[in-house]
């Protein structure tokens, strides 16, 4: 079981030192390492996810990002028009600009001492473009979608810049010691099938190809890659052919449909809010999820990140139930879980 615990507040409250704001933790390898290790010490998780944030990419490109308590990320000077693309440091060398992330990965990899693998990650181009234009989170992504309709060429220009930087960033994470890489297209839900096809899926594919090529050129062993496009249920089959090893699923996707349309491994997909449920109900929901997916080519996880006010005991219930039910299925010699269907 793996839990996407990238909630800023959920982590921050577990780091000693009130003077440490969110990005200070991200930019201090020792602190990022400590926060990454805390869930591994507390829960019987099968992998660790490096503590960082998808918005280190816009920062590397030259945009200021502030993490406002109770609000979330805020860009004082977002991209207002396509002319603002010229203000970006499009040729940024992320091998030096984001060195603190790689240092945190290397330190954490050594600190784990082989107990569990370490996962690195990045935001995907469309999602990052949205933050850079909206100036923070958005319920509509209307400013960003306006770009897609009114200036598609400039939109592609920006997406290509982000794609190049993300690819280089992921390559450096693998070199630093990340044993799996995940690409988060968390804002895919704002795009219908046509816009997703035009402005999203090709860049996801380019990232996968560029990372594998870059690692091969540097004679670095290939690492498995996960793609998570939240809300893109309409394109699951196409996503599974973009060059990744695993497709992450949000909680709106039926496990049986996912298995029918994905020819590769899947990850997910419990509704994060199910962690609010009483223990007995949560246990049954997790058990049912595992029974529906089976245990072959499957990574149990939430359907998105954990929320700030989640009870750690609910996380423990989730992890323990995944292990118990998985073991039951394997003991029956039924990895595809045919006995339950």
PDB file of C-alpha atoms in Angstrom, residues 16-277:
ATOM      1  CA  UNK A  16       9.521  20.309  14.680  1.00  0.00           C
ATOM      2  CA  UNK A  17      10.283  24.009  14.513  1.00  0.00           C
ATOM      3  CA  UNK A  18       7.470  26.471  13.952  1.00  0.00           C
ATOM      4  CA  UNK A  19       9.801  28.780  12.020  1.00  0.00           C
ATOM      5  CA  UNK A  20       9.945  26.317   9.129  1.00  0.00           C
ATOM      6  CA  UNK A  21       7.447  27.341   6.458  1.00  0.00           C
ATOM      7  CA  UNK A  22       6.459  24.942   3.718  1.00  0.00           C
ATOM      8  CA  UNK A  23       8.985  25.844   1.038  1.00  0.00           C
ATOM      9  CA  UNK A  24      11.760  26.094   3.634  1.00  0.00           C
ATOM     10  CA  UNK A  25      11.087  22.443   4.397  1.00  0.00           C
ATOM     11  CA  UNK A  26      11.134  21.602   0.679  1.00  0.00           C
ATOM     12  CA  UNK A  27      14.410  23.464   0.180  1.00  0.00           C
ATOM     13  CA  UNK A  28      16.180  21.966   3.200  1.00  0.00           C
ATOM     14  CA  UNK A  29      17.207  18.380   2.411  1.00  0.00           C
ATOM     15  CA  UNK A  30      17.456  17.340   6.056  1.00  0.00           C
ATOM     16  CA  UNK A  31      13.933  18.564   6.814  1.00  0.00           C
ATOM     17  CA  UNK A  32      12.473  17.117   3.602  1.00  0.00           C
ATOM     18  CA  UNK A  33      14.101  13.801   4.450  1.00  0.00           C
ATOM     19  CA  UNK A  34      12.715  13.823   7.985  1.00  0.00           C
ATOM     20  CA  UNK A  35       9.178  14.534   6.820  1.00  0.00           C
ATOM     21  CA  UNK A  36       9.415  11.813   4.173  1.00  0.00           C
ATOM     22  CA  UNK A  37      10.524   9.265   6.753  1.00  0.00           C
ATOM     23  CA  UNK A  38       7.865  10.021   9.370  1.00  0.00           C
ATOM     24  CA  UNK A  39       5.004   8.097   7.673  1.00  0.00           C
ATOM     25  CA  UNK A  40       7.348   5.171   7.035  1.00  0.00           C
ATOM     26  CA  UNK A  41       8.157   4.991  10.734  1.00  0.00           C
ATOM     27  CA  UNK A  42       4.503   5.143  11.730  1.00  0.00           C
ATOM     28  CA  UNK A  43       2.744   3.041   9.084  1.00  0.00           C
ATOM     29  CA  UNK A  44       3.529  -0.222   7.322  1.00  0.00           C
ATOM     30  CA  UNK A  45       3.768   1.449   3.933  1.00  0.00           C
ATOM     31  CA  UNK A  46       5.356  -0.212   0.920  1.00  0.00           C
ATOM     32  CA  UNK A  47       7.040   2.905  -0.490  1.00  0.00           C
ATOM     33  CA  UNK A  48       8.070   6.417   0.510  1.00  0.00           C
ATOM     34  CA  UNK A  49       7.226   9.547  -1.478  1.00  0.00           C
ATOM     35  CA  UNK A  50       9.777  12.347  -1.299  1.00  0.00           C
ATOM     36  CA  UNK A  51       8.467  15.467   0.392  1.00  0.00           C
ATOM     37  CA  UNK A  52       8.377  18.273  -2.147  1.00  0.00           C
ATOM     38  CA  UNK A  53       5.789  20.123  -4.211  1.00  0.00           C
ATOM     39  CA  UNK A  54       4.814  20.314  -7.867  1.00  0.00           C
ATOM     40  CA  UNK A  55       5.238  24.100  -7.779  1.00  0.00           C
ATOM     41  CA  UNK A  56       9.016  23.960  -7.532  1.00  0.00           C
ATOM     42  CA  UNK A  57       8.858  23.888 -11.354  1.00  0.00           C
ATOM     43  CA  UNK A  58       7.224  27.341 -11.708  1.00  0.00           C
ATOM     44  CA  UNK A  59       9.698  28.601  -9.117  1.00  0.00           C
ATOM     45  CA  UNK A  60      12.587  27.253 -11.175  1.00  0.00           C
ATOM     46  CA  UNK A  61      11.138  29.013 -14.217  1.00  0.00           C
ATOM     47  CA  UNK A  62      11.332  32.314 -12.356  1.00  0.00           C
ATOM     48  CA  UNK A  63       7.873  32.785 -10.870  1.00  0.00           C
ATOM     49  CA  UNK A  64       7.442  33.586  -7.196  1.00  0.00           C
ATOM     50  CA  UNK A  65       5.190  31.197  -5.295  1.00  0.00           C
ATOM     51  CA  UNK A  66       4.037  31.845  -1.742  1.00  0.00           C
ATOM     52  CA  UNK A  67       2.316  29.221   0.391  1.00  0.00           C
ATOM     53  CA  UNK A  68      -0.331  31.170   2.302  1.00  0.00           C
ATOM     54  CA  UNK A  69      -1.594  29.488   5.489  1.00  0.00           C
ATOM     55  CA  UNK A  70      -5.237  28.527   5.122  1.00  0.00           C
ATOM     56  CA  UNK A  71      -5.242  29.555   1.459  1.00  0.00           C
ATOM     57  CA  UNK A  72      -2.650  27.531  -0.389  1.00  0.00           C
ATOM     58  CA  UNK A  73      -0.255  28.497  -3.179  1.00  0.00           C
ATOM     59  CA  UNK A  74      -0.307  32.100  -4.381  1.00  0.00           C
ATOM     60  CA  UNK A  75       1.518  33.640  -7.345  1.00  0.00           C
ATOM     61  CA  UNK A  76       1.994  37.420  -6.851  1.00  0.00           C
ATOM     62  CA  UNK A  77       2.726  37.832 -10.568  1.00  0.00           C
ATOM     63  CA  UNK A  78       1.057  35.089 -12.629  1.00  0.00           C
ATOM     64  CA  UNK A  79       1.148  34.924 -16.405  1.00  0.00           C
ATOM     65  CA  UNK A  80      -1.505  37.373 -17.628  1.00  0.00           C
ATOM     66  CA  UNK A  81      -0.955  37.190 -21.378  1.00  0.00           C
ATOM     67  CA  UNK A  82       1.165  35.104 -23.751  1.00  0.00           C
ATOM     68  CA  UNK A  83       3.719  37.940 -23.810  1.00  0.00           C
ATOM     69  CA  UNK A  84       4.540  37.020 -20.217  1.00  0.00           C
ATOM     70  CA  UNK A  85       6.005  33.708 -21.392  1.00  0.00           C
ATOM     71  CA  UNK A  86       9.099  35.709 -22.382  1.00  0.00           C
ATOM     72  CA  UNK A  87       9.645  36.535 -18.698  1.00  0.00           C
ATOM     73  CA  UNK A  88      10.235  32.880 -17.881  1.00  0.00           C
ATOM     74  CA  UNK A  89      13.698  31.381 -17.622  1.00  0.00           C
ATOM     75  CA  UNK A  90      12.850  28.879 -20.349  1.00  0.00           C
ATOM     76  CA  UNK A  91      16.411  27.535 -20.536  1.00  0.00           C
ATOM     77  CA  UNK A  92      16.756  26.994 -16.792  1.00  0.00           C
ATOM     78  CA  UNK A  93      19.174  24.262 -15.746  1.00  0.00           C
ATOM     79  CA  UNK A  94      17.160  22.310 -13.190  1.00  0.00           C
ATOM     80  CA  UNK A  95      20.151  20.120 -12.367  1.00  0.00           C
ATOM     81  CA  UNK A  96      21.453  23.090 -10.373  1.00  0.00           C
ATOM     82  CA  UNK A  97      18.314  25.150  -9.748  1.00  0.00           C
ATOM     83  CA  UNK A  98      16.502  22.290  -8.006  1.00  0.00           C
ATOM     84  CA  UNK A  99      19.557  20.637  -6.505  1.00  0.00           C
ATOM     85  CA  UNK A 100      17.934  20.729  -3.063  1.00  0.00           C
ATOM     86  CA  UNK A 101      15.336  18.215  -4.255  1.00  0.00           C
ATOM     87  CA  UNK A 102      17.968  15.792  -5.511  1.00  0.00           C
ATOM     88  CA  UNK A 103      19.977  16.192  -2.304  1.00  0.00           C
ATOM     89  CA  UNK A 104      16.835  15.352  -0.325  1.00  0.00           C
ATOM     90  CA  UNK A 105      16.241  12.278  -2.484  1.00  0.00           C
ATOM     91  CA  UNK A 106      19.810  11.010  -2.049  1.00  0.00           C
ATOM     92  CA  UNK A 107      19.743  11.622   1.703  1.00  0.00           C
ATOM     93  CA  UNK A 108      16.361   9.925   2.062  1.00  0.00           C
ATOM     94  CA  UNK A 109      17.381   6.974  -0.090  1.00  0.00           C
ATOM     95  CA  UNK A 110      20.350   6.333   2.201  1.00  0.00           C
ATOM     96  CA  UNK A 111      18.251   6.886   5.327  1.00  0.00           C
ATOM     97  CA  UNK A 112      15.672   4.318   4.205  1.00  0.00           C
ATOM     98  CA  UNK A 113      18.424   1.691   4.131  1.00  0.00           C
ATOM     99  CA  UNK A 114      16.512  -0.362   1.582  1.00  0.00           C
ATOM    100  CA  UNK A 115      13.403  -0.793   3.741  1.00  0.00           C
ATOM    101  CA  UNK A 116      11.086   0.520   1.013  1.00  0.00           C
ATOM    102  CA  UNK A 117      11.629   2.109  -2.409  1.00  0.00           C
ATOM    103  CA  UNK A 118      11.586   5.893  -2.802  1.00  0.00           C
ATOM    104  CA  UNK A 119       9.218   7.616  -5.237  1.00  0.00           C
ATOM    105  CA  UNK A 120       9.963  10.961  -6.872  1.00  0.00           C
ATOM    106  CA  UNK A 121       7.397  13.066  -8.691  1.00  0.00           C
ATOM    107  CA  UNK A 122       6.525  16.152 -10.673  1.00  0.00           C
ATOM    108  CA  UNK A 123       3.464  18.038 -11.733  1.00  0.00           C
ATOM    109  CA  UNK A 124       2.479  17.627 -15.392  1.00  0.00           C
ATOM    110  CA  UNK A 125       2.475  20.449 -17.963  1.00  0.00           C
ATOM    111  CA  UNK A 126      -1.232  21.291 -18.126  1.00  0.00           C
ATOM    112  CA  UNK A 127      -1.602  21.332 -14.345  1.00  0.00           C
ATOM    113  CA  UNK A 128       1.467  23.541 -13.896  1.00  0.00           C
ATOM    114  CA  UNK A 129       0.330  25.844 -16.686  1.00  0.00           C
ATOM    115  CA  UNK A 130      -2.923  26.286 -14.807  1.00  0.00           C
ATOM    116  CA  UNK A 131      -1.244  27.391 -11.602  1.00  0.00           C
ATOM    117  CA  UNK A 132       1.040  29.756 -13.501  1.00  0.00           C
ATOM    118  CA  UNK A 133      -1.888  31.501 -15.197  1.00  0.00           C
ATOM    119  CA  UNK A 134      -4.594  31.304 -12.521  1.00  0.00           C
ATOM    120  CA  UNK A 135      -2.170  32.490  -9.856  1.00  0.00           C
ATOM    121  CA  UNK A 136      -3.143  29.677  -7.501  1.00  0.00           C
ATOM    122  CA  UNK A 137      -5.819  27.053  -7.207  1.00  0.00           C
ATOM    123  CA  UNK A 138      -8.994  27.453  -9.275  1.00  0.00           C
ATOM    124  CA  UNK A 139     -12.438  25.871  -9.350  1.00  0.00           C
ATOM    125  CA  UNK A 140     -12.926  26.591 -13.047  1.00  0.00           C
ATOM    126  CA  UNK A 141      -9.500  27.053 -14.682  1.00  0.00           C
ATOM    127  CA  UNK A 142     -11.293  29.592 -16.865  1.00  0.00           C
ATOM    128  CA  UNK A 143      -8.301  31.912 -17.321  1.00  0.00           C
ATOM    129  CA  UNK A 144      -6.128  29.043 -18.449  1.00  0.00           C
ATOM    130  CA  UNK A 145      -8.762  27.493 -20.704  1.00  0.00           C
ATOM    131  CA  UNK A 146      -9.261  30.904 -22.291  1.00  0.00           C
ATOM    132  CA  UNK A 147      -5.654  30.651 -23.471  1.00  0.00           C
ATOM    133  CA  UNK A 148      -6.389  27.283 -25.077  1.00  0.00           C
ATOM    134  CA  UNK A 149      -9.259  28.723 -27.092  1.00  0.00           C
ATOM    135  CA  UNK A 150      -7.872  32.177 -27.925  1.00  0.00           C
ATOM    136  CA  UNK A 151      -4.149  31.543 -28.316  1.00  0.00           C
ATOM    137  CA  UNK A 152      -3.528  27.836 -28.887  1.00  0.00           C
ATOM    138  CA  UNK A 153      -0.078  28.322 -30.455  1.00  0.00           C
ATOM    139  CA  UNK A 154       1.195  30.272 -27.460  1.00  0.00           C
ATOM    140  CA  UNK A 155      -0.373  27.694 -25.157  1.00  0.00           C
ATOM    141  CA  UNK A 156       1.595  24.951 -26.885  1.00  0.00           C
ATOM    142  CA  UNK A 157       4.736  27.049 -26.604  1.00  0.00           C
ATOM    143  CA  UNK A 158       4.301  27.275 -22.833  1.00  0.00           C
ATOM    144  CA  UNK A 159       3.450  23.593 -22.521  1.00  0.00           C
ATOM    145  CA  UNK A 160       6.589  22.653 -24.460  1.00  0.00           C
ATOM    146  CA  UNK A 161       8.749  24.755 -22.131  1.00  0.00           C
ATOM    147  CA  UNK A 162       7.218  23.093 -19.077  1.00  0.00           C
ATOM    148  CA  UNK A 163       7.528  19.637 -20.641  1.00  0.00           C
ATOM    149  CA  UNK A 164      11.249  20.077 -21.221  1.00  0.00           C
ATOM    150  CA  UNK A 165      11.843  21.267 -17.661  1.00  0.00           C
ATOM    151  CA  UNK A 166       9.714  18.500 -16.117  1.00  0.00           C
ATOM    152  CA  UNK A 167      11.532  15.847 -18.144  1.00  0.00           C
ATOM    153  CA  UNK A 168      14.948  17.106 -17.055  1.00  0.00           C
ATOM    154  CA  UNK A 169      13.733  17.354 -13.459  1.00  0.00           C
ATOM    155  CA  UNK A 170      12.551  13.734 -13.402  1.00  0.00           C
ATOM    156  CA  UNK A 171      15.769  12.503 -14.983  1.00  0.00           C
ATOM    157  CA  UNK A 172      17.765  14.204 -12.239  1.00  0.00           C
ATOM    158  CA  UNK A 173      15.507  12.674  -9.584  1.00  0.00           C
ATOM    159  CA  UNK A 174      16.249   9.197 -10.901  1.00  0.00           C
ATOM    160  CA  UNK A 175      19.967   9.955 -11.003  1.00  0.00           C
ATOM    161  CA  UNK A 176      19.738  11.118  -7.377  1.00  0.00           C
ATOM    162  CA  UNK A 177      18.202   7.817  -6.322  1.00  0.00           C
ATOM    163  CA  UNK A 178      14.446   7.880  -6.919  1.00  0.00           C
ATOM    164  CA  UNK A 179      13.341   4.333  -7.734  1.00  0.00           C
ATOM    165  CA  UNK A 180       9.983   5.232  -9.254  1.00  0.00           C
ATOM    166  CA  UNK A 181       8.642   8.459 -10.764  1.00  0.00           C
ATOM    167  CA  UNK A 182       5.090   9.789 -10.749  1.00  0.00           C
ATOM    168  CA  UNK A 183       3.654  12.519 -12.971  1.00  0.00           C
ATOM    169  CA  UNK A 184       0.628  14.324 -11.545  1.00  0.00           C
ATOM    170  CA  UNK A 185      -1.829  15.776 -14.070  1.00  0.00           C
ATOM    171  CA  UNK A 186      -4.131  16.762 -11.232  1.00  0.00           C
ATOM    172  CA  UNK A 187      -6.132  19.300 -13.259  1.00  0.00           C
ATOM    173  CA  UNK A 188      -7.024  16.986 -16.139  1.00  0.00           C
ATOM    174  CA  UNK A 189     -10.617  17.006 -14.903  1.00  0.00           C
ATOM    175  CA  UNK A 190     -11.087  20.502 -16.341  1.00  0.00           C
ATOM    176  CA  UNK A 191     -10.530  19.282 -19.897  1.00  0.00           C
ATOM    177  CA  UNK A 192     -12.997  17.411 -22.038  1.00  0.00           C
ATOM    178  CA  UNK A 193     -11.789  14.649 -24.376  1.00  0.00           C
ATOM    179  CA  UNK A 194     -10.897  17.009 -27.248  1.00  0.00           C
ATOM    180  CA  UNK A 195      -8.899  19.513 -25.204  1.00  0.00           C
ATOM    181  CA  UNK A 196      -7.246  16.704 -23.263  1.00  0.00           C
ATOM    182  CA  UNK A 197      -6.184  15.133 -26.546  1.00  0.00           C
ATOM    183  CA  UNK A 198      -4.811  18.403 -27.925  1.00  0.00           C
ATOM    184  CA  UNK A 199      -3.163  19.992 -24.905  1.00  0.00           C
ATOM    185  CA  UNK A 200      -2.385  17.223 -22.490  1.00  0.00           C
ATOM    186  CA  UNK A 201      -1.842  13.650 -23.551  1.00  0.00           C
ATOM    187  CA  UNK A 202       0.940  14.267 -26.081  1.00  0.00           C
ATOM    188  CA  UNK A 203       2.987  16.098 -23.445  1.00  0.00           C
ATOM    189  CA  UNK A 204       2.515  13.285 -20.958  1.00  0.00           C
ATOM    190  CA  UNK A 205       3.813  10.903 -23.603  1.00  0.00           C
ATOM    191  CA  UNK A 206       6.760  13.148 -24.425  1.00  0.00           C
ATOM    192  CA  UNK A 207       7.780  13.232 -20.764  1.00  0.00           C
ATOM    193  CA  UNK A 208       7.810   9.436 -20.521  1.00  0.00           C
ATOM    194  CA  UNK A 209       9.846   9.098 -23.715  1.00  0.00           C
ATOM    195  CA  UNK A 210      12.270  11.892 -22.799  1.00  0.00           C
ATOM    196  CA  UNK A 211      12.915  10.521 -19.329  1.00  0.00           C
ATOM    197  CA  UNK A 212      13.641   7.012 -20.568  1.00  0.00           C
ATOM    198  CA  UNK A 213      15.857   8.355 -23.354  1.00  0.00           C
ATOM    199  CA  UNK A 214      17.682  10.683 -20.971  1.00  0.00           C
ATOM    200  CA  UNK A 215      18.378   7.932 -18.475  1.00  0.00           C
ATOM    201  CA  UNK A 216      19.613   5.593 -21.196  1.00  0.00           C
ATOM    202  CA  UNK A 217      21.962   8.261 -22.571  1.00  0.00           C
ATOM    203  CA  UNK A 218      23.416   8.733 -19.080  1.00  0.00           C
ATOM    204  CA  UNK A 219      23.635   4.962 -18.575  1.00  0.00           C
ATOM    205  CA  UNK A 220      21.295   5.199 -15.595  1.00  0.00           C
ATOM    206  CA  UNK A 221      18.967   2.210 -15.054  1.00  0.00           C
ATOM    207  CA  UNK A 222      15.385   2.792 -16.160  1.00  0.00           C
ATOM    208  CA  UNK A 223      12.798   3.296 -13.421  1.00  0.00           C
ATOM    209  CA  UNK A 224       9.049   2.555 -13.443  1.00  0.00           C
ATOM    210  CA  UNK A 225       6.819   5.555 -14.109  1.00  0.00           C
ATOM    211  CA  UNK A 226       3.265   6.335 -12.968  1.00  0.00           C
ATOM    212  CA  UNK A 227       0.924   8.786 -14.659  1.00  0.00           C
ATOM    213  CA  UNK A 228      -2.048  10.185 -12.753  1.00  0.00           C
ATOM    214  CA  UNK A 229      -4.541  12.260 -14.735  1.00  0.00           C
ATOM    215  CA  UNK A 230      -7.296  13.109 -12.276  1.00  0.00           C
ATOM    216  CA  UNK A 231     -10.740  13.188 -13.877  1.00  0.00           C
ATOM    217  CA  UNK A 232      -9.584  11.951 -17.293  1.00  0.00           C
ATOM    218  CA  UNK A 233     -11.745   8.820 -17.107  1.00  0.00           C
ATOM    219  CA  UNK A 234     -12.741   9.395 -20.728  1.00  0.00           C
ATOM    220  CA  UNK A 235      -9.192   8.720 -21.897  1.00  0.00           C
ATOM    221  CA  UNK A 236      -8.006   5.874 -19.659  1.00  0.00           C
ATOM    222  CA  UNK A 237      -7.250   3.592 -22.587  1.00  0.00           C
ATOM    223  CA  UNK A 238      -5.228   6.264 -24.404  1.00  0.00           C
ATOM    224  CA  UNK A 239      -3.353   7.189 -21.237  1.00  0.00           C
ATOM    225  CA  UNK A 240      -2.306   3.564 -20.787  1.00  0.00           C
ATOM    226  CA  UNK A 241      -0.477   3.771 -24.122  1.00  0.00           C
ATOM    227  CA  UNK A 242       1.584   6.899 -23.340  1.00  0.00           C
ATOM    228  CA  UNK A 243       4.675   4.990 -22.247  1.00  0.00           C
ATOM    229  CA  UNK A 244       4.147   4.708 -18.501  1.00  0.00           C
ATOM    230  CA  UNK A 245       4.139   1.543 -16.433  1.00  0.00           C
ATOM    231  CA  UNK A 246       1.200   2.397 -14.175  1.00  0.00           C
ATOM    232  CA  UNK A 247      -1.970   4.461 -14.555  1.00  0.00           C
ATOM    233  CA  UNK A 248      -3.147   6.195 -11.395  1.00  0.00           C
ATOM    234  CA  UNK A 249      -6.929   6.331 -10.957  1.00  0.00           C
ATOM    235  CA  UNK A 250      -9.096   8.734  -9.009  1.00  0.00           C
ATOM    236  CA  UNK A 251     -12.054   7.556  -6.951  1.00  0.00           C
ATOM    237  CA  UNK A 252     -14.626   8.173  -9.716  1.00  0.00           C
ATOM    238  CA  UNK A 253     -13.286   5.302 -11.846  1.00  0.00           C
ATOM    239  CA  UNK A 254     -14.928   1.902 -11.556  1.00  0.00           C
ATOM    240  CA  UNK A 255     -12.245  -0.753 -10.964  1.00  0.00           C
ATOM    241  CA  UNK A 256     -13.797  -3.139 -13.478  1.00  0.00           C
ATOM    242  CA  UNK A 257     -13.840  -0.483 -16.193  1.00  0.00           C
ATOM    243  CA  UNK A 258     -10.239   0.406 -15.385  1.00  0.00           C
ATOM    244  CA  UNK A 259      -9.176  -3.212 -15.730  1.00  0.00           C
ATOM    245  CA  UNK A 260     -11.059  -3.517 -19.029  1.00  0.00           C
ATOM    246  CA  UNK A 261      -9.447  -0.455 -20.597  1.00  0.00           C
ATOM    247  CA  UNK A 262      -5.944  -0.414 -19.056  1.00  0.00           C
ATOM    248  CA  UNK A 263      -3.447  -2.899 -20.435  1.00  0.00           C
ATOM    249  CA  UNK A 264      -0.861  -1.981 -17.782  1.00  0.00           C
ATOM    250  CA  UNK A 265      -0.785  -1.821 -13.979  1.00  0.00           C
ATOM    251  CA  UNK A 266      -3.142   0.504 -12.135  1.00  0.00           C
ATOM    252  CA  UNK A 267      -2.965   2.475  -8.889  1.00  0.00           C
ATOM    253  CA  UNK A 268      -5.729   3.777  -6.652  1.00  0.00           C
ATOM    254  CA  UNK A 269      -8.391   4.569  -5.939  1.00  0.00           C
ATOM    255  CA  UNK A 270     -10.165   4.981  -2.604  1.00  0.00           C
ATOM    256  CA  UNK A 271     -12.026   8.244  -2.121  1.00  0.00           C
ATOM    257  CA  UNK A 272      -9.770  10.178   0.298  1.00  0.00           C
ATOM    258  CA  UNK A 273     -12.862  11.297   2.204  1.00  0.00           C
ATOM    259  CA  UNK A 274     -13.571   7.654   3.051  1.00  0.00           C
ATOM    260  CA  UNK A 275     -10.873   8.089   5.699  1.00  0.00           C
ATOM    261  CA  UNK A 276     -13.449  10.131   7.640  1.00  0.00           C
ATOM    262  CA  UNK A 277     -15.700   7.066   7.911  1.00  0.00           C
TER     263      UNK A 277
END
